Amino acid sequence: MYAMALSARGAPLALQQRPDPTPGPGEVRVKVSACGVCRTDLHVVDGELPGICYPIIPGHEVVGRIDAVGAGVKDLSLGMRVGVPWLGHTCGECFYCRAGKENLCDRPEFTGYTRDGGFASHLVADAGYCFPLGAHGEDTAIAPLLCAGLIGWRSLVMAGDAKTLGIYGFGAAGHIVAQVARTQGRTVYAFTRRGDEDAQRFALSLGADWAGASTDKPPAELDAAIIYAPVGALVPLALRSVRKGGRVVCAGIHMSDIPAFPYDILWGERQIVSVANLTRRDGIDFLAAAAKADIQTAVTVFPLAEANQALARLRDGKLVGAAVLRP
Ligand SMILES: [Zn+2]
Ligand SMILES: [Zn+2]
């Protein structure tokens, strides 16, 4: 197998050849056909998440086909197309797992962070955490659904029955969630970097009712706001645009510090919540909803060897939609 691996904090990813991995009991080996690039991959490369063991292969929006099956695997078989998401394994025993909140597991494993991910020709995954994908849709178009879509979905559920929804940061997750929210009959206001007219046009083309800069006041009060950009300063901005009783959902795994703000803008039973990881239920629910809503993803495909260029484009905010690597 070969992979674009990270050998040290902040280092560029480097092409490595390795012996083909063998799936253990309960695991499958997946021949990767597409892997999306997520902002969390940038946080991994930059060493912004704790406890990374090097070398590690990033990538957790994996689409591929099973080409080896370990002992005891029942529901998956050779040749089946599957998606491998961020949540790679949970303990099944801790307080959170027993409470049906496996996204908060105390001893989780994460694809492309604590176990090798999909910036590779092959990866080994826990069979219990792979999603069968069926035949509909192209591999590269589906890849961004595996994290941007899934975390986007969880954050949309967290936004409750908000009729008027603000989306801060209109990238991979935002462009998927806007489409789902529109099919649910919600009004969508898209907030982008100031002057990013490409992103604003893109948002309007996907059915957003309004697009503007994150510092702009939306045309109406928001019932809820979801923040996808890793920028803490957006939290008070969103709070100021959310109605009494409204909710600001922070959907990123890492965010710059939230600046101090007057209590006044939180007052009125406004809430700030974060979204962490995903459950397998989220995956099943979201993939069914995405197929029904016929979600269209905008992707820019890079060869796997150009993973560093794809990460740089994401870092610079120069992507419309999502980047996807193809081995
Ligand atoms: Zn992700
Ligand atoms: Zn657990």
PDB file of N, CA and C and ligand atoms in Angstrom, residues 89-98 101-102 104-108, ligand 2:
ATOM      1  N   HIS A  89     -14.028   3.773  16.245  1.00  0.00           N
ATOM      2  CA  HIS A  89     -14.268   2.708  17.222  1.00  0.00           C
ATOM      3  C   HIS A  89     -14.686   3.378  18.533  1.00  0.00           C
ATOM      4  N   THR A  90     -15.526   2.693  19.294  1.00  0.00           N
ATOM      5  CA  THR A  90     -15.817   3.166  20.656  1.00  0.00           C
ATOM      6  C   THR A  90     -15.728   1.974  21.601  1.00  0.00           C
ATOM      7  N   CYS A  91     -15.632   2.263  22.909  1.00  0.00           N
ATOM      8  CA  CYS A  91     -15.356   1.183  23.868  1.00  0.00           C
ATOM      9  C   CYS A  91     -16.595   0.353  24.164  1.00  0.00           C
ATOM     10  N   GLY A  92     -17.790   0.953  24.036  1.00  0.00           N
ATOM     11  CA  GLY A  92     -19.017   0.217  24.304  1.00  0.00           C
ATOM     12  C   GLY A  92     -19.318   0.023  25.785  1.00  0.00           C
ATOM     13  N   GLU A  93     -18.447   0.518  26.651  1.00  0.00           N
ATOM     14  CA  GLU A  93     -18.591   0.229  28.080  1.00  0.00           C
ATOM     15  C   GLU A  93     -18.668   1.459  28.966  1.00  0.00           C
ATOM     16  N   CYS A  94     -18.177   2.579  28.485  1.00  0.00           N
ATOM     17  CA  CYS A  94     -18.084   3.754  29.360  1.00  0.00           C
ATOM     18  C   CYS A  94     -19.486   4.350  29.579  1.00  0.00           C
ATOM     19  N   PHE A  95     -19.552   5.318  30.474  1.00  0.00           N
ATOM     20  CA  PHE A  95     -20.811   5.999  30.809  1.00  0.00           C
ATOM     21  C   PHE A  95     -21.536   6.463  29.544  1.00  0.00           C
ATOM     22  N   TYR A  96     -20.793   7.061  28.619  1.00  0.00           N
ATOM     23  CA  TYR A  96     -21.409   7.662  27.423  1.00  0.00           C
ATOM     24  C   TYR A  96     -21.887   6.586  26.448  1.00  0.00           C
ATOM     25  N   CYS A  97     -21.052   5.559  26.238  1.00  0.00           N
ATOM     26  CA  CYS A  97     -21.468   4.480  25.345  1.00  0.00           C
ATOM     27  C   CYS A  97     -22.742   3.823  25.868  1.00  0.00           C
ATOM     28  N   ARG A  98     -22.790   3.591  27.182  1.00  0.00           N
ATOM     29  CA  ARG A  98     -23.966   2.926  27.747  1.00  0.00           C
ATOM     30  C   ARG A  98     -25.191   3.823  27.679  1.00  0.00           C
ATOM     31  N   LYS A 101     -24.596   7.617  23.838  1.00  0.00           N
ATOM     32  CA  LYS A 101     -23.892   8.815  23.342  1.00  0.00           C
ATOM     33  C   LYS A 101     -22.470   8.436  22.953  1.00  0.00           C
ATOM     34  N   GLU A 102     -22.370   7.503  21.989  1.00  0.00           N
ATOM     35  CA  GLU A 102     -21.036   7.002  21.654  1.00  0.00           C
ATOM     36  C   GLU A 102     -20.145   8.083  21.060  1.00  0.00           C
ATOM     37  N   LEU A 104     -19.442  10.681  22.449  1.00  0.00           N
ATOM     38  CA  LEU A 104     -18.690  11.259  23.569  1.00  0.00           C
ATOM     39  C   LEU A 104     -17.844  10.204  24.289  1.00  0.00           C
ATOM     40  N   CYS A 105     -17.687   9.031  23.704  1.00  0.00           N
ATOM     41  CA  CYS A 105     -16.969   7.910  24.342  1.00  0.00           C
ATOM     42  C   CYS A 105     -15.654   8.375  24.978  1.00  0.00           C
ATOM     43  N   ASP A 106     -15.367   7.809  26.148  1.00  0.00           N
ATOM     44  CA  ASP A 106     -14.120   8.138  26.858  1.00  0.00           C
ATOM     45  C   ASP A 106     -12.888   7.503  26.218  1.00  0.00           C
ATOM     46  N   ARG A 107     -13.069   6.415  25.472  1.00  0.00           N
ATOM     47  CA  ARG A 107     -11.911   5.724  24.882  1.00  0.00           C
ATOM     48  C   ARG A 107     -12.161   5.466  23.398  1.00  0.00           C
ATOM     49  N   PRO A 108     -12.374   6.526  22.654  1.00  0.00           N
ATOM     50  CA  PRO A 108     -12.702   6.348  21.231  1.00  0.00           C
ATOM     51  C   PRO A 108     -11.451   6.196  20.378  1.00  0.00           C
TER      52      PRO A 108
HETATM   53 ZN    ZN B   2     -17.120   4.425  25.397  1.00  0.00          ZN
END
